[in-house]
Tab-separated table of C-alpha atoms and ligand atoms in Angstrom:
chain	number	residue	atom	x	y	z
A	9	MET	CA	-4.901	6.126	-16.755
A	10	LEU	CA	-5.254	3.489	-13.958
A	11	LEU	CA	-4.106	0.539	-16.350
A	12	ASN	CA	-1.927	-1.780	-13.968
A	13	LYS	CA	-2.030	1.123	-11.224
A	14	ASN	CA	-1.780	-0.638	-8.260
A	15	ILE	CA	-4.412	0.640	-5.638
A	16	ILE	CA	-4.818	0.239	-1.773
A	17	LEU	CA	-8.858	0.926	-1.286
A	18	GLY	CA	-9.450	1.736	2.284
A	19	VAL	CA	-12.856	1.055	3.714
A	20	THR	CA	-14.036	2.243	7.024
A	21	GLY	CA	-16.887	1.889	9.088
A	22	GLY	CA	-19.808	4.265	7.755
A	23	ILE	CA	-23.161	3.158	5.697
A	24	ALA	CA	-21.597	4.488	2.560
A	25	ALA	CA	-19.373	1.674	2.820
A	26	TYR	CA	-21.709	-0.238	0.549
A	27	LYS	CA	-20.453	2.258	-2.145
A	28	ALA	CA	-17.196	0.256	-2.164
A	29	ALA	CA	-18.424	-2.636	-4.006
A	30	HIS	CA	-19.383	-0.350	-6.912
A	31	LEU	CA	-15.630	1.389	-6.397
A	32	THR	CA	-14.030	-1.637	-6.351
A	33	ARG	CA	-15.491	-2.618	-9.517
A	34	LEU	CA	-14.889	0.303	-11.641
A	35	PHE	CA	-11.539	0.098	-10.482
A	36	VAL	CA	-10.861	-3.384	-11.393
A	37	LYS	CA	-12.699	-2.505	-14.709
A	38	LYS	CA	-10.218	0.097	-15.618
A	39	GLY	CA	-7.463	-2.488	-15.575
A	40	ALA	CA	-6.161	-1.515	-11.845
A	41	HIS	CA	-4.805	-4.072	-8.975
A	42	VAL	CA	-7.116	-3.489	-5.732
A	43	LYS	CA	-5.855	-4.321	-2.513
A	44	ILE	CA	-8.134	-3.335	0.236
A	45	ILE	CA	-8.084	-2.905	3.988
A	46	MET	CA	-11.208	-3.295	5.830
A	47	THR	CA	-11.185	-1.379	9.319
A	48	PRO	CA	-12.823	-3.814	11.935
A	49	LEU	CA	-16.006	-2.046	11.749
A	50	ALA	CA	-16.531	-1.885	8.203
A	51	LYS	CA	-17.210	-5.441	7.877
A	52	GLU	CA	-20.103	-4.847	9.903
A	53	PHE	CA	-21.520	-2.855	6.977
A	54	ILE	CA	-20.285	-4.746	3.787
A	55	THR	CA	-19.271	-8.045	4.029
A	56	PRO	CA	-15.205	-8.677	3.112
A	57	LEU	CA	-16.564	-11.729	0.832
A	58	THR	CA	-18.357	-8.967	-1.670
A	59	LEU	CA	-15.255	-7.069	-1.762
A	60	ALA	CA	-12.866	-9.600	-2.209
A	61	THR	CA	-14.534	-11.338	-4.985
A	62	LEU	CA	-14.879	-7.806	-6.785
A	63	SER	CA	-11.075	-7.000	-6.303
A	64	LYS	CA	-9.967	-10.894	-6.843
A	65	ASN	CA	-7.980	-10.288	-3.529
A	66	PRO	CA	-7.919	-11.655	0.072
A	67	ILE	CA	-9.300	-8.724	2.268
A	68	LEU	CA	-6.890	-7.546	4.889
A	69	VAL	CA	-8.130	-6.566	8.029
A	70	ASP	CA	-5.683	-7.470	10.727
A	71	PHE	CA	-2.044	-7.436	11.418
A	72	TYR	CA	-2.102	-10.936	11.330
A	73	ASN	CA	-3.659	-13.743	9.485
A	74	PRO	CA	-4.288	-16.705	11.627
A	75	GLU	CA	-5.541	-18.586	8.957
A	76	ASN	CA	-2.299	-18.911	7.031
A	77	GLY	CA	0.053	-17.475	9.826
A	78	ASP	CA	0.999	-14.556	7.119
A	79	TRP	CA	1.718	-11.000	8.757
A	80	ASN	CA	-0.004	-8.518	6.476
A	81	SER	CA	2.998	-6.222	6.148
A	82	HIS	CA	1.693	-2.528	6.111
A	83	VAL	CA	5.251	-1.507	5.280
A	84	ASP	CA	5.164	-3.981	2.026
A	85	LEU	CA	1.706	-2.845	1.112
A	86	GLY	CA	2.573	0.987	1.425
A	87	LEU	CA	5.514	0.541	-0.975
A	88	TRP	CA	3.649	-1.601	-3.235
A	89	ALA	CA	0.787	0.767	-4.086
A	90	ASP	CA	0.598	3.695	-6.607
A	91	ALA	CA	-2.361	5.075	-4.630
A	92	MET	CA	-4.288	4.669	-1.495
A	93	VAL	CA	-7.855	5.408	-1.671
A	94	VAL	CA	-9.886	5.944	1.682
A	95	ALA	CA	-13.522	5.822	0.758
A	96	PRO	CA	-15.356	5.975	2.704
A	97	ALA	CA	-13.299	7.901	4.942
A	98	THR	CA	-15.287	8.270	8.973
A	99	ALA	CA	-14.451	11.295	10.857
A	100	ASN	CA	-13.187	8.904	13.183
A	101	THR	CA	-10.531	7.473	10.635
A	102	MET	CA	-9.828	10.604	9.514
A	103	ALA	CA	-9.102	12.074	13.164
A	104	LYS	CA	-7.296	8.973	13.886
A	105	MET	CA	-4.819	9.862	10.364
A	106	ALA	CA	-4.285	13.591	11.634
A	107	HIS	CA	-2.810	12.462	14.525
A	108	GLY	CA	-0.733	9.845	13.694
A	109	VAL	CA	-2.607	6.628	15.502
A	110	ALA	CA	-1.713	3.369	14.331
A	111	ASP	CA	-4.269	1.177	15.870
A	112	ASN	CA	-5.249	-0.828	12.823
A	113	LEU	CA	-3.962	-2.134	9.682
A	114	LEU	CA	-5.452	0.628	7.535
A	115	LEU	CA	-3.678	3.273	9.744
A	116	THR	CA	-0.253	1.789	9.549
A	117	THR	CA	-0.473	1.510	5.866
A	118	TYR	CA	-1.425	4.709	5.692
A	119	LEU	CA	1.875	6.245	7.836
A	120	SER	CA	3.940	3.678	5.638
A	121	ALA	CA	2.583	4.627	2.252
A	122	ARG	CA	4.739	6.728	-0.059
A	123	CYS	CA	2.074	7.265	-2.624
A	124	PRO	CA	-0.411	9.953	-3.288
A	125	VAL	CA	-3.718	9.591	-0.510
A	126	PHE	CA	-7.242	10.355	-1.450
A	127	LEU	CA	-9.653	10.559	1.341
A	128	ALA	CA	-13.614	10.595	0.099
A	129	PRO	CA	-15.350	11.699	3.739
A	130	ALA	CA	-18.876	10.211	4.401
A	131	MET	CA	-20.539	11.392	7.338
A	132	ASP	CA	-23.541	13.161	8.925
A	133	LEU	CA	-23.736	16.854	7.884
A	134	ASP	CA	-23.070	17.942	11.584
A	135	MET	CA	-20.172	15.686	12.350
A	136	TYR	CA	-18.580	17.205	9.006
A	137	ARG	CA	-18.951	20.674	9.872
A	138	HIS	CA	-17.795	20.345	13.231
A	139	PRO	CA	-14.660	22.372	13.887
A	140	ALA	CA	-12.812	18.963	15.071
A	141	THR	CA	-13.368	17.364	11.768
A	142	VAL	CA	-12.496	20.479	9.572
A	143	GLN	CA	-9.402	20.760	11.538
A	144	ASN	CA	-8.602	16.963	10.994
A	145	MET	CA	-9.233	17.460	7.207
A	146	SER	CA	-7.234	20.514	6.696
A	147	LYS	CA	-4.255	19.301	8.545
A	148	LEU	CA	-4.506	15.666	6.664
A	149	GLN	CA	-4.573	18.244	3.465
A	150	SER	CA	-1.548	20.215	4.768
A	151	PHE	CA	0.152	16.593	4.669
A	152	GLY	CA	-0.166	16.211	0.871
A	153	ASN	CA	-3.252	14.221	0.807
A	154	PHE	CA	-6.138	15.092	-1.482
A	155	LEU	CA	-9.575	15.481	-0.414
A	156	ILE	CA	-12.250	14.152	-2.543
A	157	GLU	CA	-15.177	16.520	-1.367
A	158	PRO	CA	-18.942	14.939	-0.442
A	159	GLU	CA	-21.428	15.448	-1.933
A	160	THR	CA	-24.734	17.650	-0.902
A	161	GLY	CA	-27.927	15.787	-0.441
A	162	GLU	CA	-30.103	13.339	1.885
A	163	LEU	CA	-28.123	11.681	4.376
A	164	ALA	CA	-28.376	8.430	6.041
A	165	SER	CA	-29.937	9.971	8.843
A	166	GLY	CA	-32.526	11.792	6.754
A	167	LEU	CA	-31.272	14.922	6.902
A	168	VAL	CA	-30.059	17.128	4.028
A	169	GLY	CA	-26.688	18.722	3.895
A	170	LYS	CA	-23.310	17.966	2.941
A	171	GLY	CA	-21.627	14.410	3.749
A	172	ARG	CA	-22.739	11.780	1.186
A	173	MET	CA	-19.820	10.290	-0.444
A	174	ALA	CA	-18.864	11.373	-3.622
A	175	GLU	CA	-19.684	8.843	-6.343
A	176	PRO	CA	-17.602	5.959	-7.256
A	177	GLU	CA	-17.580	7.206	-11.107
A	178	ALA	CA	-16.651	10.824	-9.483
A	179	ILE	CA	-13.713	8.828	-7.355
A	180	VAL	CA	-12.360	7.145	-10.119
A	181	ALA	CA	-12.428	10.507	-12.359
A	182	TYR	CA	-10.281	12.428	-9.549
A	183	LEU	CA	-7.894	9.648	-9.808
A	184	GLU	CA	-7.925	9.743	-13.490
A	185	ASN	CA	-7.139	13.350	-13.651
A	186	TYR	CA	-4.544	13.040	-10.831
A	187	PHE	CA	-2.730	10.508	-12.922
A	188	ASN	CA	-3.080	12.226	-16.526
A	189	ALA	CA	-1.420	15.473	-15.154
A	190	HIS	CA	1.664	13.407	-13.633
A	191	GLN	CA	2.525	12.433	-17.198
A	192	ASP	CA	5.939	13.399	-17.161
A	193	PHE	CA	7.346	11.615	-20.224
A	194	SER	CA	4.140	12.876	-22.160
A	195	GLY	CA	5.338	13.375	-25.972
A	196	LYS	CA	8.606	11.057	-25.563
A	197	LYS	CA	9.420	8.308	-27.424
A	198	VAL	CA	11.365	5.340	-25.484
A	199	LEU	CA	12.805	1.901	-26.740
A	200	ILE	CA	13.410	-0.771	-24.828
A	201	THR	CA	14.846	-4.387	-25.261
A	202	ALA	CA	14.078	-6.773	-23.060
A	203	GLY	CA	14.067	-10.797	-22.221
A	204	PRO	CA	16.644	-13.309	-23.679
A	205	THR	CA	17.424	-13.858	-27.068
A	206	HIS	CA	17.170	-17.325	-28.667
A	207	GLU	CA	20.135	-18.502	-31.176
A	208	MET	CA	19.045	-21.681	-32.937
A	209	ILE	CA	21.004	-24.236	-33.703
A	210	ASP	CA	18.503	-26.270	-35.633
A	211	PRO	CA	14.795	-25.797	-36.181
A	212	VAL	CA	14.154	-27.079	-32.286
A	213	ARG	CA	17.107	-25.808	-30.093
A	214	PHE	CA	18.586	-22.795	-29.482
A	215	ILE	CA	21.418	-21.309	-27.046
A	216	GLY	CA	19.875	-18.902	-24.533
A	217	ASN	CA	19.680	-17.823	-21.210
A	218	ASN	CA	16.916	-17.645	-17.889
A	219	SER	CA	15.855	-13.583	-18.632
A	220	SER	CA	12.319	-13.445	-17.726
A	221	GLY	CA	11.886	-10.206	-19.245
A	222	LYS	CA	10.331	-8.857	-15.715
A	223	MET	CA	12.607	-5.527	-15.588
A	224	GLY	CA	12.355	-4.708	-19.300
A	225	TYR	CA	8.415	-5.214	-19.222
A	226	ALA	CA	8.152	-3.580	-15.850
A	227	LEU	CA	10.087	-0.225	-17.014
A	228	ALA	CA	8.022	-0.365	-20.614
A	229	GLU	CA	4.590	-0.226	-18.176
A	230	GLU	CA	6.093	2.658	-15.944
A	231	LEU	CA	7.256	4.690	-18.614
A	232	ALA	CA	3.881	3.946	-20.739
A	233	ASN	CA	1.912	4.855	-17.343
A	234	ARG	CA	3.877	8.052	-17.335
A	235	GLY	CA	3.006	9.327	-20.666
A	236	ALA	CA	5.830	7.526	-23.126
A	237	VAL	CA	5.238	6.087	-26.321
A	238	VAL	CA	7.340	2.797	-25.838
A	239	THR	CA	8.928	0.755	-28.306
A	240	LEU	CA	9.426	-2.623	-26.394
A	241	VAL	CA	11.404	-5.191	-28.645
A	242	SER	CA	11.407	-8.573	-26.717
A	243	GLY	CA	12.914	-11.620	-26.990
A	244	PRO	CA	10.931	-14.835	-25.984
A	245	VAL	CA	9.078	-14.262	-22.615
A	246	ALA	CA	6.575	-15.819	-20.742
A	247	ILE	CA	4.638	-12.566	-19.894
A	248	GLU	CA	2.479	-10.323	-21.550
A	249	THR	CA	1.463	-6.512	-21.639
A	250	GLN	CA	-1.655	-4.865	-22.993
A	251	HIS	CA	-0.593	-1.194	-22.477
A	252	PRO	CA	-2.647	0.750	-24.849
A	253	ASN	CA	1.182	2.910	-25.069
A	254	ILE	CA	3.393	0.157	-25.716
A	255	GLN	CA	3.907	-0.923	-29.079
A	256	LEU	CA	5.353	-5.079	-28.935
A	257	ILE	CA	8.123	-5.947	-31.438
A	258	PRO	CA	8.624	-9.917	-30.508
A	259	VAL	CA	12.086	-10.981	-31.735
A	260	VAL	CA	14.077	-14.180	-31.259
A	261	SER	CA	17.674	-13.702	-32.375
A	262	ALA	CA	20.112	-10.863	-31.484
A	263	LYS	CA	20.118	-10.219	-35.216
A	264	GLN	CA	16.705	-9.498	-35.296
A	265	MET	CA	16.387	-7.665	-31.979
A	266	LEU	CA	19.515	-5.396	-33.592
A	267	GLU	CA	17.136	-4.839	-37.069
A	268	ALA	CA	13.919	-4.154	-35.019
A	269	CYS	CA	15.817	-1.663	-33.218
A	270	GLN	CA	17.522	0.137	-35.964
A	271	GLN	CA	14.475	0.489	-37.822
A	272	VAL	CA	13.190	2.741	-34.634
A	273	PHE	CA	16.189	4.123	-33.172
A	274	GLN	CA	16.543	7.247	-34.931
A	275	LYS	CA	12.885	8.602	-33.813
A	276	GLN	CA	13.365	7.880	-30.077
A	277	ASP	CA	14.572	10.148	-26.908
A	278	ALA	CA	15.718	7.339	-25.230
A	279	ALA	CA	16.503	3.799	-25.233
A	280	LEU	CA	16.868	1.441	-22.586
A	281	MET	CA	19.252	-1.781	-23.204
A	282	VAL	CA	17.603	-4.179	-20.691
A	283	ALA	CA	17.790	-7.253	-22.651
A	284	ALA	CA	20.038	-9.874	-22.027
A	285	VAL	CA	21.303	-10.690	-25.517
A	286	ALA	CA	23.328	-14.125	-26.202
A	287	ASP	CA	26.740	-12.936	-27.257
A	288	TYR	CA	27.291	-16.355	-29.333
A	289	THR	CA	25.277	-17.931	-31.955
A	290	PRO	CA	25.798	-20.747	-34.210
A	291	ALA	CA	27.889	-20.148	-37.386
A	292	GLN	CA	25.185	-22.031	-39.121
A	293	ALA	CA	21.443	-22.810	-38.232
A	294	GLU	CA	20.944	-26.481	-39.253
A	295	GLY	CA	17.621	-26.737	-41.372
A	296	GLN	CA	17.087	-29.977	-40.229
A	297	LYS	CA	16.661	-31.337	-36.802
A	298	ILE	CA	20.571	-32.464	-35.628
A	299	LYS	CA	20.491	-36.400	-35.426
A	300	LYS	CA	22.297	-37.770	-32.264
A	301	LYS	CA	25.204	-39.755	-33.206
A	302	THR	CA	28.019	-41.408	-31.274
A	303	GLU	CA	30.912	-39.003	-31.645
A	304	ASN	CA	31.178	-35.758	-30.106
A	305	LEU	CA	29.377	-32.897	-31.606
A	306	THR	CA	31.332	-29.220	-31.727
A	307	LEU	CA	29.346	-26.376	-32.522
A	308	GLU	CA	31.001	-23.578	-34.421
A	309	LEU	CA	29.746	-20.097	-32.489
A	310	VAL	CA	30.180	-16.689	-33.651
A	311	PRO	CA	29.850	-13.521	-31.583
A	312	THR	CA	26.145	-11.929	-32.006
A	313	PRO	CA	26.035	-8.126	-32.947
A	314	ASP	CA	26.570	-5.772	-30.079
A	315	ILE	CA	22.818	-3.897	-30.210
A	316	ALA	CA	23.619	-1.251	-27.168
A	317	ALA	CA	27.378	-0.584	-28.764
A	318	THR	CA	25.654	-0.017	-32.110
A	319	LEU	CA	23.265	2.576	-30.947
A	320	GLY	CA	26.061	4.068	-28.896
A	321	ILE	CA	28.019	5.004	-32.264
A	322	GLN	CA	24.870	6.012	-33.834
A	323	LYS	CA	23.267	8.013	-31.143
A	324	LYS	CA	22.577	11.645	-31.255
A	325	ASP	CA	23.463	14.584	-28.784
A	326	MET	CA	20.017	14.805	-27.770
A	327	GLN	CA	19.022	10.858	-27.249
A	328	VAL	CA	19.844	9.310	-24.202
A	329	LEU	CA	21.311	5.365	-23.920
A	330	VAL	CA	20.802	3.436	-20.583
A	331	GLY	CA	22.682	0.298	-20.197
A	332	PHE	CA	22.420	-2.729	-17.904
A	333	ALA	CA	24.975	-4.646	-16.421
A	334	LEU	CA	24.694	-8.003	-14.284
A	335	GLU	CA	28.010	-8.938	-13.235
A	336	SER	CA	29.778	-11.471	-10.379
A	337	ASP	CA	32.692	-9.764	-9.876
A	338	GLN	CA	34.770	-6.496	-9.806
A	339	GLU	CA	31.005	-5.291	-10.488
A	340	MET	CA	31.782	-1.595	-10.323
A	341	ALA	CA	34.725	-1.816	-12.285
A	342	HIS	CA	33.076	-3.711	-15.226
A	343	ALA	CA	29.968	-1.725	-15.170
A	344	THR	CA	31.859	1.502	-15.629
A	345	GLU	CA	33.868	-0.044	-18.296
A	346	LYS	CA	30.734	-0.929	-20.350
A	347	LEU	CA	29.053	2.608	-19.556
A	348	HIS	CA	31.965	4.346	-21.537
A	349	LYS	CA	32.708	1.226	-23.987
A	350	LYS	CA	29.123	1.523	-25.276
A	351	ASN	CA	28.541	5.379	-24.836
A	352	PHE	CA	25.437	4.925	-22.298
A	353	ASP	CA	24.696	7.947	-20.513
A	354	PHE	CA	24.283	6.261	-17.358
A	355	ILE	CA	24.462	2.193	-16.518
A	356	VAL	CA	22.149	0.321	-14.185
A	357	LEU	CA	24.536	-2.213	-12.091
A	358	ASN	CA	22.963	-5.599	-10.452
A	359	SER	CA	25.383	-7.661	-8.451
A	360	LEU	CA	24.785	-11.634	-8.775
A	361	ASN	CA	26.281	-11.188	-5.580
A	362	ASP	CA	23.184	-9.411	-3.838
A	363	ALA	CA	20.377	-11.739	-2.698
A	364	GLY	CA	16.921	-10.901	-4.668
A	365	SER	CA	18.741	-9.764	-7.774
A	366	GLY	CA	18.922	-10.901	-11.065
A	367	PHE	CA	17.002	-12.860	-13.502
A	368	GLN	CA	13.605	-14.782	-12.808
A	369	THR	CA	13.159	-12.884	-9.317
A	370	ASP	CA	10.476	-10.152	-8.868
A	371	THR	CA	12.906	-8.076	-6.982
A	372	ASN	CA	16.013	-6.388	-7.951
A	373	LYS	CA	19.045	-4.370	-5.904
A	374	ILE	CA	20.486	-1.747	-8.360
A	375	THR	CA	23.448	0.848	-8.475
A	376	LEU	CA	22.940	3.710	-11.131
A	377	ILE	CA	26.395	5.090	-12.426
A	378	THR	CA	26.285	8.117	-14.384
A	379	ARG	CA	28.448	9.390	-17.148
A	380	ASN	CA	29.853	11.844	-14.700
A	381	GLY	CA	31.161	8.826	-12.274
A	382	GLN	CA	27.895	9.480	-9.885
A	383	ILE	CA	27.304	6.320	-8.088
A	384	LYS	CA	23.618	5.944	-6.913
A	385	PRO	CA	22.996	2.876	-4.970
A	386	PHE	CA	19.258	1.676	-4.102
A	387	GLU	CA	17.752	-0.966	-1.598
A	388	LEU	CA	16.407	-4.073	-2.549
A	389	LYS	CA	12.850	-3.271	-4.235
A	390	LEU	CA	10.176	-4.936	-6.541
A	391	LYS	CA	10.924	-4.592	-9.941
A	392	THR	CA	8.303	-2.533	-10.403
A	393	GLN	CA	9.431	0.224	-7.894
A	394	VAL	CA	13.107	-0.197	-9.446
A	395	ALA	CA	11.168	0.736	-12.501
A	396	LYS	CA	10.470	4.179	-10.808
A	397	ASP	CA	13.618	4.811	-9.895
A	398	ILE	CA	15.089	4.125	-13.147
A	399	ALA	CA	12.493	6.153	-15.041
A	400	ASP	CA	13.437	8.947	-12.432
A	401	GLU	CA	16.951	8.980	-13.398
A	402	LEU	CA	15.823	8.768	-17.327
A	403	PHE	CA	13.590	11.919	-16.837
A	404	GLN	CA	16.462	13.839	-15.385
A	405	THR	CA	18.774	12.672	-17.474
A	406	ILE	CA	16.451	13.978	-20.659
A	407	GLN	CA	15.997	17.058	-19.384
A	408	GLN	CA	19.707	17.879	-18.917
A	409	LYS	CA	20.570	16.887	-22.468
A	410	ASN	CA	17.452	18.999	-23.708
A	411	THR	CA	18.452	22.204	-21.622
B	503	CTP	N1	24.277	-5.799	-25.030
B	503	CTP	C1	23.394	-5.838	-25.965
B	503	CTP	N2	23.775	-6.476	-27.477
B	503	CTP	C2	24.375	-7.333	-27.044
B	503	CTP	C3	25.072	-7.548	-25.541
B	503	CTP	C4	24.739	-6.461	-24.683
B	503	CTP	O1	22.576	-4.879	-26.471
B	503	CTP	N3	25.018	-8.244	-27.955
B	503	CTP	C5	23.612	-4.867	-23.865
B	503	CTP	C6	22.943	-5.169	-22.945
B	503	CTP	O2	21.298	-5.072	-23.149
B	503	CTP	C7	22.878	-4.627	-21.519
B	503	CTP	C8	24.943	-4.342	-22.185
B	503	CTP	O3	24.674	-4.277	-23.307
B	503	CTP	O4	22.550	-3.354	-21.488
B	503	CTP	C9	25.391	-5.128	-20.963
B	503	CTP	O5	25.419	-6.291	-21.292
B	503	CTP	P1	26.204	-7.460	-21.131
B	503	CTP	O6	26.090	-8.649	-21.426
B	503	CTP	O7	26.366	-7.240	-19.675
B	503	CTP	O8	27.515	-6.959	-21.414
B	503	CTP	P2	28.621	-7.746	-22.489
B	503	CTP	O9	29.448	-6.581	-23.037
B	503	CTP	O10	27.738	-8.707	-23.687
B	503	CTP	O11	29.864	-8.164	-21.625
B	503	CTP	P3	29.624	-9.645	-20.583
B	503	CTP	O12	31.036	-10.074	-21.224
B	503	CTP	O13	29.714	-9.098	-19.217
B	503	CTP	O14	28.424	-10.485	-21.193
């Protein structure tokens, strides 16, 4: 459940901070990406070096990193995260969170986070049952934050009572249960095409394009994380996926991509045509490497099969087909034309005129155009975040078609 999840672990200044090391190790073992923010006092309880080594990421404490001149953007961190876990959460930090105090990086990130927030309190029993703490915790829960109850037992003070931070295993199990319950694509089958196609000219040369596959792979992982069984038909790319819910079918040419899609399409609830398929292929691929000659070389090219249009013809009423369009001029008009021509349910438009959009980038700025003419523009976001927006629209469209 935690594979490829982006987790911010907030560590505050209490004795239970030593447990953050074990918690980090467990998250990493589950395949999560962990970024750790420590409050200044937390550094007195556990060294940043330990946590940096275990999380494989630099530790964030200050707003500004004087060593490399970087600004640690709490907004970017908040948007990056799928979950924020504060463990241990001291009475002091929870009090500040409950009142919107923003005097350290952990608190500003908390205020910026759009993801679910989990708090694992740890303190002495009297602090834990003090009305101020009780009120703050209930206020935080009323904001939608999750409280992972502390355990009862011997405390650092020597007193016995409630206030011992939940064990790291219990915190991991809590998050796994949370994500398990948020499986809106559970039971759904989704086909995704991704990357470029390579059309072979001879055994060593091909016609291709710059598509990195990042958008298609991000969508595959997002949907797989939300419970879908994903078939990812991918052209040649440099990225990988290890997700157990993703079946990868590597292909090279447009013809192979079409064949792979047709084998599985009938059984799918939805298909997302993210691949940048070459429009032309050599009429004939030479069996041997073409030798250099002095005269000009002319290649005869023939059109490739249109995979999306073919599936658009075969599509059953319940199936959802989604297209992608990367346009450089008259973007809306061209994308809308493709939406209808290829029988898509909605199309995802990127404009080459938007900085940060398109091939090879980690970000994308999209506009969704639906069949009934709705136009939904989004801001520039990481491709992993864009994948969430597209998945949400896909979920709604599947629901509409199936009710
Ligand atoms: N597509 C496809 N097979 C093709 C070409 C395109 O499946 N042979 C899909 C793409 O994956 C995308 C959509 O069709 O979802 C639109 O792709 P695009 O290349 O913009 O469309 P074309 O019809 O090739 O138009 P253009 O002349 O703009 O290249």
